[in-house]
Short mmCIF file of C-alpha atoms in Angstrom, two decimals:
data_model
loop_
_atom_site.label_atom_id
_atom_site.label_comp_id
_atom_site.label_asym_id
_atom_site.label_seq_id
_atom_site.Cartn_x
_atom_site.Cartn_y
_atom_site.Cartn_z
CA MET A 23 -0.05 -0.09 -0.13
CA HIS A 24 1.35 3.45 -1.04
CA LYS A 25 -0.12 6.84 -1.35
CA ALA A 26 1.56 10.07 -2.55
CA VAL A 27 2.16 12.48 0.16
CA THR A 28 0.51 15.32 -1.84
CA ASP A 29 -2.64 13.16 -2.18
CA LEU A 30 -2.77 12.52 1.80
CA ILE A 31 -2.17 16.35 2.33
CA LYS A 32 -5.26 17.15 0.10
CA LYS A 33 -7.54 15.03 2.55
CA LEU A 34 -6.64 17.28 5.55
CA SER A 35 -8.44 20.33 6.62
CA ASN A 36 -6.63 23.36 7.96
CA ALA A 37 -3.09 21.89 7.31
CA THR A 38 0.19 23.82 6.75
CA THR A 39 3.14 22.04 4.93
CA ILE A 40 6.65 23.23 6.13
CA ASN A 41 9.59 22.02 4.34
CA THR A 42 12.34 23.31 2.04
CA THR A 43 12.35 20.55 -0.65
CA ASP A 44 10.02 19.61 -3.40
CA ILE A 45 7.42 16.95 -2.14
CA THR A 46 6.27 15.79 -5.33
CA GLY A 47 6.90 12.21 -5.92
CA ILE A 48 7.17 11.20 -2.21
CA ASP A 49 5.28 8.18 -1.40
CA ILE A 50 4.04 7.05 2.01
CA SER A 51 4.27 3.33 2.71
CA SER A 52 2.51 3.06 5.99
CA LEU A 53 0.82 5.30 8.83
CA GLU A 54 2.10 5.16 12.36
CA CYS A 55 1.27 6.84 15.63
CA ASP A 56 4.02 4.71 17.51
CA SER A 57 7.56 5.77 16.80
CA ARG A 58 8.80 2.09 17.42
CA LYS A 59 6.63 0.79 14.48
CA VAL A 60 7.87 3.30 11.93
CA GLN A 61 9.54 2.02 8.78
CA LYS A 62 10.98 3.38 5.84
CA ASP A 63 8.70 6.04 4.23
CA SER A 64 6.19 5.99 6.99
CA LEU A 65 4.15 9.01 7.89
CA PHE A 66 4.34 9.61 11.62
CA PHE A 67 1.42 11.23 13.66
CA CYS A 68 2.38 13.04 16.80
CA ILE A 69 -0.47 12.04 19.20
CA LYS A 70 -0.78 13.46 22.47
CA GLY A 71 -1.77 10.69 24.84
CA ALA A 72 -2.61 10.50 28.57
CA THR A 73 0.91 9.79 29.62
CA VAL A 74 3.11 10.41 26.64
CA ASP A 75 3.35 13.06 23.78
CA GLY A 76 4.12 11.73 20.27
CA HIS A 77 5.76 15.15 19.64
CA ASP A 78 8.85 13.85 21.82
CA PHE A 79 9.45 10.95 19.61
CA VAL A 80 9.78 12.76 16.33
CA GLY A 81 13.57 12.04 16.42
CA GLN A 82 13.04 8.35 16.81
CA ALA A 83 10.55 8.11 14.15
CA ILE A 84 12.97 9.77 11.78
CA LYS A 85 15.73 7.65 12.70
CA ASN A 86 13.42 4.58 12.04
CA GLY A 87 12.63 5.87 8.40
CA ALA A 88 9.75 8.30 8.67
CA SER A 89 9.80 10.68 5.57
CA ALA A 90 6.74 12.75 6.80
CA ILE A 91 5.44 14.06 10.20
CA ILE A 92 2.13 15.43 11.24
CA ALA A 93 2.24 17.58 14.37
CA GLU A 94 0.24 20.03 16.21
CA HIS A 95 3.06 22.48 16.54
CA ASP A 96 6.51 23.18 14.79
CA VAL A 97 9.17 20.31 15.70
CA ALA A 98 12.68 20.29 14.63
CA VAL A 99 13.43 17.89 11.56
CA PRO A 100 15.78 17.64 8.53
CA ASP A 101 14.90 19.55 5.48
CA SER A 102 14.31 16.30 3.64
CA ILE A 103 11.36 15.40 5.86
CA VAL A 104 7.75 16.51 5.10
CA LYS A 105 6.40 18.48 8.02
CA ILE A 106 2.75 18.96 8.18
CA ILE A 107 1.29 21.11 11.02
CA VAL A 108 -2.49 20.56 11.91
CA PRO A 109 -4.81 21.84 14.72
CA ASP A 110 -5.57 18.35 15.84
CA THR A 111 -3.45 15.27 14.92
CA HIS A 112 -6.39 12.87 16.08
CA LYS A 113 -8.68 14.72 13.54
CA SER A 114 -5.85 14.38 10.96
CA MET A 115 -5.88 10.58 11.51
CA GLU A 116 -9.76 10.35 10.97
CA GLU A 117 -9.27 12.29 7.64
CA ILE A 118 -6.24 10.29 6.29
CA VAL A 119 -6.16 6.68 7.62
CA PRO A 120 -9.42 5.54 5.95
CA TYR A 121 -8.43 7.08 2.72
CA PHE A 122 -4.87 5.52 2.88
CA TYR A 123 -6.47 2.08 2.95
CA ASP A 124 -9.06 2.78 0.39
CA TYR A 125 -12.07 2.60 2.60
CA PRO A 126 -12.08 -1.12 3.06
CA SER A 127 -15.35 -1.35 4.96
CA LYS A 128 -17.32 0.13 2.04
CA LYS A 129 -16.19 -2.99 0.02
CA MET A 130 -17.50 -5.59 2.55
CA ARG A 131 -20.69 -5.84 4.71
CA LEU A 132 -19.93 -4.63 8.07
CA ILE A 133 -21.98 -5.57 11.24
CA GLY A 134 -21.30 -3.75 14.47
CA VAL A 135 -22.47 -4.84 17.85
CA THR A 136 -22.46 -2.52 20.82
CA GLY A 137 -23.75 -2.62 24.42
CA THR A 138 -22.30 -3.08 27.96
CA ASN A 139 -22.73 -6.93 27.92
CA GLY A 140 -23.22 -9.64 25.29
CA LYS A 141 -20.99 -8.22 22.43
CA THR A 142 -18.69 -11.09 22.35
CA THR A 143 -21.15 -13.74 22.23
CA ILE A 144 -23.30 -12.16 19.68
CA THR A 145 -20.48 -11.54 17.36
CA TYR A 146 -19.53 -15.25 17.51
CA ILE A 147 -22.91 -16.50 16.92
CA ILE A 148 -23.25 -14.17 13.95
CA ARG A 149 -19.98 -15.34 12.66
CA SER A 150 -21.08 -18.86 12.92
CA ILE A 151 -24.43 -18.18 11.13
CA LEU A 152 -22.65 -16.33 8.24
CA ARG A 153 -20.11 -19.09 7.70
CA LYS A 154 -22.81 -21.88 7.82
CA ALA A 155 -24.55 -19.81 5.13
CA GLY A 156 -21.38 -20.00 3.10
CA TYR A 157 -19.87 -16.33 3.50
CA LYS A 158 -16.35 -15.74 4.19
CA THR A 159 -16.41 -13.76 7.55
CA GLY A 160 -13.84 -11.81 9.57
CA LEU A 161 -14.32 -11.15 13.39
CA ILE A 162 -13.06 -8.17 15.38
CA GLY A 163 -13.59 -8.38 19.05
CA THR A 164 -12.43 -8.64 22.66
CA ILE A 165 -10.86 -11.98 22.49
CA LYS A 166 -9.13 -12.04 19.20
CA ILE A 167 -9.43 -10.95 15.39
CA MET A 168 -10.13 -13.72 12.96
CA VAL A 169 -9.88 -13.70 9.33
CA GLU A 170 -11.76 -16.84 8.68
CA ASP A 171 -9.64 -19.23 10.64
CA GLU A 172 -6.66 -17.10 10.79
CA ILE A 173 -6.09 -15.47 14.06
CA LEU A 174 -4.62 -12.16 14.54
CA PRO A 175 -3.49 -10.46 17.88
CA ILE A 176 -5.83 -7.93 19.71
CA HIS A 177 -4.85 -5.13 22.14
CA ASN A 178 -8.30 -3.12 22.48
CA THR A 179 -11.97 -4.22 22.25
CA THR A 180 -11.85 -1.81 19.07
CA PRO A 181 -8.36 -1.22 17.80
CA ASP A 182 -7.12 2.25 17.17
CA ILE A 183 -7.99 3.71 13.80
CA ILE A 184 -4.61 2.92 12.21
CA ASP A 185 -4.70 -0.73 13.36
CA LEU A 186 -8.58 -1.12 12.64
CA GLN A 187 -8.30 0.22 9.05
CA HIS A 188 -5.26 -1.95 8.46
CA VAL A 189 -7.11 -4.90 9.57
CA LEU A 190 -10.18 -4.06 7.66
CA TYR A 191 -7.88 -3.77 4.41
CA HIS A 192 -6.20 -7.06 5.25
CA MET A 193 -9.62 -8.65 5.41
CA GLN A 194 -10.90 -6.97 2.22
CA LYS A 195 -7.75 -8.21 0.29
CA ALA A 196 -8.37 -11.69 1.86
CA GLY A 197 -11.87 -11.80 0.06
CA MET A 198 -14.13 -11.46 3.14
CA ASP A 199 -17.77 -10.99 2.35
CA TYR A 200 -18.65 -9.92 5.96
CA VAL A 201 -16.82 -8.53 9.02
CA VAL A 202 -18.49 -8.78 12.30
CA MET A 203 -17.32 -6.22 15.06
CA GLU A 204 -17.52 -5.37 18.64
CA VAL A 205 -17.89 -1.75 18.91
CA SER A 206 -16.78 -0.26 22.22
CA SER A 207 -18.17 2.98 23.77
CA HIS A 208 -14.46 4.17 23.85
CA ALA A 209 -14.08 3.66 20.32
CA LEU A 210 -17.23 5.57 19.35
CA ALA A 211 -16.25 8.44 21.80
CA LEU A 212 -12.69 8.64 20.50
CA ASN A 213 -13.81 8.28 16.66
CA ARG A 214 -11.59 5.20 16.31
CA VAL A 215 -14.11 3.80 13.77
CA ALA A 216 -13.85 6.92 11.61
CA GLY A 217 -14.29 5.84 8.00
CA CYS A 218 -16.21 2.49 8.96
CA GLU A 219 -19.40 2.16 7.10
CA TYR A 220 -21.69 -0.20 9.08
CA ASP A 221 -24.61 -2.09 7.36
CA THR A 222 -26.18 -3.59 10.59
CA ALA A 223 -25.78 -2.44 14.09
CA VAL A 224 -26.91 -4.43 17.09
CA PHE A 225 -27.61 -2.87 20.42
CA THR A 226 -27.57 -5.34 23.50
CA ASN A 227 -28.06 -3.35 26.77
CA LEU A 228 -26.56 -0.56 28.73
CA THR A 229 -25.49 -0.93 32.28
CA ARG A 230 -23.21 0.77 34.66
CA ASP A 231 -19.60 0.51 33.15
CA HIS A 232 -16.72 2.81 31.90
CA LEU A 233 -18.08 5.79 34.00
CA ASP A 234 -14.35 6.50 34.85
CA PHE A 235 -14.14 7.51 31.09
CA HIS A 236 -17.54 8.82 30.26
CA LYS A 237 -18.31 10.52 33.63
CA THR A 238 -21.98 10.17 33.21
CA PHE A 239 -24.48 7.54 32.29
CA GLU A 240 -26.02 9.93 29.75
CA ASN A 241 -22.49 10.35 28.01
CA TYR A 242 -22.04 6.71 27.96
CA ALA A 243 -25.41 6.09 26.22
CA LEU A 244 -24.77 8.85 23.82
CA ALA A 245 -21.48 7.48 22.74
CA LYS A 246 -23.13 4.07 21.98
CA ALA A 247 -25.83 5.95 19.94
CA LYS A 248 -23.34 7.09 17.41
CA LEU A 249 -23.22 3.71 16.00
CA PHE A 250 -26.79 3.99 15.07
CA SER A 251 -26.55 7.59 13.94
CA SER A 252 -23.77 6.46 11.63
CA LEU A 253 -26.01 4.05 9.67
CA THR A 254 -27.21 7.06 7.65
CA ALA A 255 -24.28 9.18 7.46
CA LYS A 256 -24.05 11.39 4.35
CA SER A 257 -20.68 9.64 3.55
CA ASN A 258 -22.25 6.25 3.13
CA ILE A 259 -22.30 4.49 -0.19
CA LYS A 260 -23.95 1.08 0.60
CA GLN A 261 -27.75 0.36 0.90
CA ASN A 262 -30.05 -1.39 3.10
CA LYS A 263 -29.06 -0.46 6.66
CA THR A 264 -30.73 -2.16 9.68
CA ALA A 265 -30.50 -1.42 13.46
CA ILE A 266 -31.42 -4.45 15.74
CA ILE A 267 -32.31 -3.08 19.29
CA ASN A 268 -33.18 -4.76 22.61
CA ILE A 269 -36.22 -2.87 23.55
CA ASP A 270 -36.47 -4.35 27.10
CA ASP A 271 -33.52 -2.25 28.04
CA PRO A 272 -34.27 1.26 29.29
CA SER A 273 -31.48 2.88 27.20
CA SER A 274 -33.19 1.48 24.00
CA ASN A 275 -35.04 4.63 23.41
CA ILE A 276 -31.91 6.48 23.03
CA MET A 277 -30.64 4.17 20.36
CA CYS A 278 -33.90 4.16 18.49
CA GLU A 279 -34.03 8.03 18.48
CA HIS A 280 -30.71 7.90 16.77
CA THR A 281 -31.87 5.31 14.12
CA LYS A 282 -33.10 6.81 10.87
CA CYS A 283 -33.27 3.44 9.04
CA ARG A 284 -35.02 0.24 9.19
CA LEU A 285 -35.46 -0.97 12.72
CA PHE A 286 -35.76 -4.52 14.08
CA THR A 287 -36.51 -4.99 17.64
CA TYR A 288 -36.18 -7.84 20.10
CA ALA A 289 -37.38 -8.51 23.66
CA ILE A 290 -38.75 -10.81 26.30
CA HIS A 291 -41.16 -8.65 28.06
CA LYS A 292 -42.24 -6.36 25.30
CA ASP A 293 -43.99 -6.73 21.96
CA ALA A 294 -41.05 -6.75 19.40
CA SER A 295 -40.01 -7.81 15.83
CA LEU A 296 -38.53 -10.80 17.67
CA LYS A 297 -40.14 -11.89 20.97
CA ALA A 298 -39.00 -14.87 22.93
CA CYS A 299 -41.43 -17.12 24.75
CA ASN A 300 -42.03 -20.59 26.06
CA ILE A 301 -38.26 -20.22 27.59
CA ASN A 302 -36.69 -23.46 29.15
CA ILE A 303 -33.43 -22.92 30.56
CA HIS A 304 -31.29 -25.77 31.96
CA ALA A 305 -27.69 -26.61 32.80
CA ASN A 306 -26.98 -28.15 29.25
CA GLY A 307 -28.73 -25.66 27.17
CA MET A 308 -32.09 -23.95 26.51
CA GLU A 309 -35.13 -23.91 24.24
CA PHE A 310 -37.35 -21.14 23.34
CA SER A 311 -39.74 -19.91 20.78
CA LEU A 312 -39.52 -16.64 18.61
CA ARG A 313 -42.53 -14.99 17.60
CA GLY A 314 -43.21 -11.65 15.98
CA SER A 315 -43.14 -10.03 12.30
CA LEU A 316 -39.81 -11.48 11.41
CA THR A 317 -40.35 -15.15 12.17
CA ASP A 318 -42.23 -17.97 14.15
CA ILE A 319 -39.80 -20.62 15.22
CA THR A 320 -38.80 -22.90 18.05
CA LEU A 321 -35.05 -23.08 18.73
CA HIS A 322 -32.65 -25.27 20.82
CA SER A 323 -29.18 -23.71 21.79
CA ASN A 324 -26.32 -25.43 23.76
CA ILE A 325 -25.63 -22.11 25.55
CA THR A 326 -27.83 -21.23 28.44
CA GLY A 327 -29.03 -18.26 30.66
CA MET A 328 -31.54 -15.66 30.22
CA PHE A 329 -28.86 -13.26 29.08
CA ASN A 330 -28.12 -15.67 26.22
CA VAL A 331 -31.65 -15.73 25.06
CA TYR A 332 -31.08 -12.08 24.47
CA ASN A 333 -27.85 -12.77 22.71
CA VAL A 334 -29.28 -15.36 20.42
CA MET A 335 -32.13 -12.90 19.38
CA GLY A 336 -29.79 -10.10 18.72
CA ALA A 337 -27.66 -12.36 16.54
CA ILE A 338 -30.82 -13.74 14.65
CA GLY A 339 -31.99 -10.26 14.08
CA ALA A 340 -28.79 -9.38 12.52
CA ALA A 341 -28.77 -12.45 10.34
CA LEU A 342 -32.27 -11.79 9.16
CA ALA A 343 -31.31 -8.16 8.34
CA GLU A 344 -28.76 -9.64 6.19
CA ASN A 345 -31.35 -11.94 4.43
CA ILE A 346 -29.75 -15.17 5.88
CA GLU A 347 -32.17 -18.15 5.46
CA LEU A 348 -33.70 -19.66 8.44
CA ARG A 349 -32.33 -23.11 7.91
CA PHE A 350 -28.75 -21.71 8.25
CA ILE A 351 -29.52 -19.78 11.48
CA THR A 352 -31.14 -22.95 13.05
CA ALA A 353 -28.25 -25.19 11.90
CA ALA A 354 -25.57 -22.69 13.28
CA LEU A 355 -27.22 -22.53 16.78
CA GLU A 356 -27.56 -26.30 16.88
CA GLU A 357 -23.71 -26.49 16.38
CA PHE A 358 -22.75 -23.51 18.67
CA HIS A 359 -21.45 -24.31 22.04
CA SER A 360 -19.53 -21.70 23.82
CA VAL A 361 -17.35 -18.65 23.56
CA PRO A 362 -14.15 -18.67 25.53
CA GLY A 363 -14.51 -17.10 29.09
CA ARG A 364 -18.31 -16.69 28.56
CA PHE A 365 -20.26 -18.89 31.12
CA GLU A 366 -17.66 -21.54 30.19
CA LEU A 367 -17.84 -24.93 31.85
CA ILE A 368 -14.51 -26.21 33.12
CA ARG A 369 -14.41 -30.22 33.16
CA ALA A 370 -11.66 -31.86 35.02
CA GLY A 371 -13.47 -34.97 36.52
CA GLN A 372 -14.87 -33.18 39.38
CA ASP A 373 -18.49 -33.84 40.90
CA PHE A 374 -19.19 -30.13 41.15
CA SER A 375 -19.31 -27.38 38.56
CA VAL A 376 -16.56 -24.78 37.74
CA ILE A 377 -17.68 -22.01 35.53
CA VAL A 378 -15.43 -19.07 34.32
CA ASP A 379 -17.09 -15.89 33.12
CA TYR A 380 -15.89 -12.43 32.07
CA ALA A 381 -18.78 -10.75 34.03
CA HIS A 382 -17.16 -7.50 35.51
CA THR A 383 -20.12 -5.16 35.72
CA PRO A 384 -23.05 -5.17 38.15
CA ASP A 385 -25.59 -6.28 35.50
CA GLY A 386 -23.01 -9.02 34.13
CA LEU A 387 -22.55 -10.51 37.52
CA GLU A 388 -26.16 -10.56 38.41
CA ASN A 389 -26.91 -12.36 35.15
CA VAL A 390 -24.42 -15.03 35.43
CA LEU A 391 -25.21 -15.61 39.07
CA ASN A 392 -28.85 -15.81 38.44
CA THR A 393 -28.41 -18.48 35.76
CA ALA A 394 -26.01 -20.41 38.13
CA ARG A 395 -28.66 -20.13 40.79
CA GLN A 396 -31.30 -21.49 38.50
CA ILE A 397 -29.32 -24.60 37.22
CA THR A 398 -27.39 -25.52 40.52
CA THR A 399 -29.07 -28.10 43.01
CA LYS A 400 -26.78 -27.30 45.87
CA ARG A 401 -24.73 -24.18 46.86
CA LEU A 402 -23.19 -21.29 44.61
CA ILE A 403 -19.71 -20.38 45.52
CA THR A 404 -18.65 -17.01 43.88
CA VAL A 405 -14.93 -15.76 43.40
CA PHE A 406 -14.80 -12.48 42.01
CA GLY A 407 -13.13 -8.83 42.27
CA CYS A 408 -13.07 -5.49 40.70
CA GLY A 409 -10.51 -3.81 38.60
CA GLY A 410 -8.21 -0.96 39.64
CA ASP A 411 -8.22 2.46 38.03
CA ARG A 412 -11.76 1.87 36.91
CA ASP A 413 -15.29 3.06 38.06
CA ARG A 414 -15.09 2.88 41.84
CA THR A 415 -18.86 3.29 42.44
CA LYS A 416 -19.65 -0.41 41.04
CA ARG A 417 -17.64 -2.04 43.55
CA PRO A 418 -19.86 -2.12 46.58
CA ILE A 419 -22.92 -2.72 44.01
CA MET A 420 -21.14 -5.99 42.74
CA GLY A 421 -20.16 -6.86 46.40
CA LYS A 422 -23.90 -6.62 47.30
CA ILE A 423 -24.99 -8.73 44.31
CA ALA A 424 -22.48 -11.48 45.09
CA ALA A 425 -23.48 -11.60 48.61
CA GLU A 426 -27.21 -11.73 47.99
CA LYS A 427 -27.05 -14.33 45.08
CA SER A 428 -24.37 -16.68 46.54
CA ASP A 429 -24.03 -18.97 49.46
CA ILE A 430 -20.14 -18.36 49.76
CA VAL A 431 -18.51 -15.17 48.50
CA ILE A 432 -14.73 -14.94 48.22
CA ALA A 433 -13.57 -11.50 47.18
CA THR A 434 -10.20 -11.40 45.55
CA SER A 435 -8.08 -9.27 43.05
CA ASP A 436 -9.05 -8.67 39.43
CA ASN A 437 -6.64 -6.31 37.56
CA PRO A 438 -5.69 -4.01 40.41
CA ARG A 439 -3.49 -2.08 38.09
CA SER A 440 -1.90 0.93 39.99
CA GLU A 441 -4.29 0.74 42.79
CA ASP A 442 -3.73 -1.10 46.23
CA PRO A 443 -5.53 -4.46 46.08
CA GLU A 444 -6.43 -4.16 49.68
CA PHE A 445 -8.13 -0.79 49.18
CA ILE A 446 -10.26 -2.24 46.19
CA LEU A 447 -11.25 -5.23 48.26
CA SER A 448 -12.35 -2.77 51.22
CA GLU A 449 -14.60 -1.02 48.75
CA VAL A 450 -16.08 -4.45 47.50
CA GLU A 451 -16.72 -5.48 51.11
CA ASN A 452 -18.77 -2.25 51.76
CA GLY A 453 -21.46 -4.09 49.69
CA VAL A 454 -20.65 -7.70 50.75
CA ILE A 455 -20.69 -7.53 54.39
CA PRO A 456 -24.11 -5.87 54.99
CA ALA A 457 -25.90 -8.29 52.43
CA LEU A 458 -24.39 -11.56 53.64
CA HIS A 459 -27.37 -12.58 55.82
CA GLY A 460 -25.46 -15.39 57.58
CA ASN A 461 -23.73 -16.57 54.36
CA PHE A 462 -20.15 -17.26 54.32
CA HIS A 463 -17.49 -14.74 53.18
CA GLU A 464 -13.70 -14.73 52.85
CA LYS A 465 -11.33 -11.96 51.51
CA ILE A 466 -8.32 -13.48 49.86
CA THR A 467 -6.32 -11.01 47.85
CA ASP A 468 -4.14 -13.44 46.00
CA ARG A 469 -6.39 -14.50 43.26
CA LYS A 470 -4.70 -17.81 42.77
CA LYS A 471 -5.18 -18.84 46.59
CA ALA A 472 -8.92 -17.50 46.30
CA ILE A 473 -9.51 -19.85 43.25
CA TYR A 474 -7.89 -22.86 45.27
CA ARG A 475 -10.04 -21.95 48.28
CA ALA A 476 -13.24 -21.96 46.29
CA ILE A 477 -12.23 -25.45 44.75
CA GLU A 478 -11.36 -26.78 48.33
CA LEU A 479 -14.78 -25.74 49.72
CA ALA A 480 -16.80 -27.20 46.86
CA LYS A 481 -19.01 -30.22 47.52
CA ALA A 482 -20.78 -32.57 45.00
CA GLY A 483 -23.53 -30.59 43.06
CA ASP A 484 -22.12 -27.23 43.96
CA ILE A 485 -21.24 -24.44 41.39
CA VAL A 486 -18.09 -22.59 41.52
CA MET A 487 -18.23 -19.35 39.67
CA ILE A 488 -15.03 -17.50 38.83
CA ALA A 489 -16.03 -14.14 37.73
CA GLY A 490 -14.30 -11.04 36.22
CA LYS A 491 -11.59 -12.29 33.90
CA GLY A 492 -13.02 -14.77 31.64
CA HIS A 493 -10.81 -15.20 28.52
CA GLU A 494 -7.99 -13.07 29.88
CA ASN A 495 -4.66 -14.97 30.42
CA TYR A 496 -2.95 -12.29 32.30
CA GLN A 497 -3.22 -10.06 35.40
CA ILE A 498 -2.32 -6.31 35.43
CA LEU A 499 -0.43 -5.42 38.80
CA LYS A 500 0.92 -2.13 39.86
CA ASP A 501 4.39 -2.81 38.27
CA LYS A 502 4.15 -5.69 35.91
CA THR A 503 1.62 -7.75 33.90
CA ILE A 504 1.96 -11.51 34.79
CA HIS A 505 0.45 -14.69 33.03
CA PHE A 506 -2.77 -15.69 34.75
CA ASP A 507 -5.61 -17.69 33.49
CA ASP A 508 -8.37 -18.46 35.51
CA LYS A 509 -9.07 -21.72 33.66
CA GLU A 510 -5.68 -23.00 33.96
CA ILE A 511 -5.60 -22.21 37.78
CA ALA A 512 -9.10 -23.91 38.27
CA ILE A 513 -7.97 -27.15 36.27
CA THR A 514 -4.78 -27.49 38.48
CA ALA A 515 -6.92 -26.70 41.70
CA ILE A 516 -9.38 -29.35 40.67
CA LYS A 517 -6.68 -31.98 39.98
CA SER A 518 -5.18 -31.12 43.33
CA LYS A 519 -8.40 -31.67 45.14
CA LEU A 520 -8.98 -34.97 43.17
CA ALA A 521 -5.45 -36.13 44.34
CA GLY A 522 -6.29 -35.40 48.00
CA GLU A 523 -3.89 -32.52 48.19
CA LEU A 524 -6.64 -29.90 49.06
#
């Protein structure tokens, strides 16, 4: 991929070019905002971040081969380097990056899924349905990026604009018909998805999360709503746009208000385009009927829980919006078993159940504990914590939920980051202790020891719920990030218990 620097400059608003040599004929081979990734003939964006300023790394970028710099103020560079001054380097990225990659999302069908909970499961189900129908499908999400079966690394739920457009370009060149994508509120608020043209957008739900970033719940909701406004943006070139919205959620009104295209709704409690009824949830799966203007069918799924009824409906709504035949939808659901770290059952020969789940919000935790309570015959033992440097107000709320829903609560560390783990747990316990009502509670800061303790306490028929980290295989501490996988720890603990070592 190459673009003439003169063509890139034409895409910029309010840009000033400063250099003493003729820039005609200078081609750009890549775009970077990390000086360490710069190669020969890269264009380097000087981005001001929360902790570092890209303007301080111009010298490193030039040393690594950059031939052009975009900055917000004058920086010292050799005369041979193209220097472009703009009011806002973030805005310049939004203007240049999609153009550099030839707007790849406009050449494929792009399905976006947003909401607090359920995004990963819905995207995986949609991917399964599309592939069953014979379409080549890419996936961009929390766990990984997939180009059919090729797996690429992932760093954010939605990558930054350069990484995202590069991935979409790779998918388009690889012949993808569809891309299914989790769209985070951060990405929408920060416009990391600039240049993306979505065809179908799904709203799952909105519960308390990320208020450390958005400050208010209204800001959080309005960030999500940007996805639905974008369906009818003036720059769009594709036809047949559809919004799929869970109208049981109180914030659905905001999403509907921002939707100016075809609207499909789904619900359990309200009349909708897709309404679930006759719901039967059990340990090995669930059955329910779908009624409404879009279809009238009875479904069996190998995943379980009321929250997964909503997830399945959201995925089916997206598939129907894309005119996928029902036979492919039902066949895909019959074969779909789980998403890593989403209500994932850990089997190692024990006579009790161990479930690992990513639930890290009050609503997410309540959903998985309600489902676990619904399918257990004995006690529910919950291991959970709250992340550091994140919304502190949800800590006692989650503590209260865990105490009310569980027979045994073990509060432990999640990703403490720069905060003191003991302080985080003290705030969690502010919710746990008043809600115990005689139930058993322990505070074990070391997450590995907490999981071992839960396995030690478990008896036949019990469920051990390990919540918060799900698919993650790391733990972020104050001074380092270590390998840590809840599933690996749980399996090792179970084997120790079976060997009589616990």
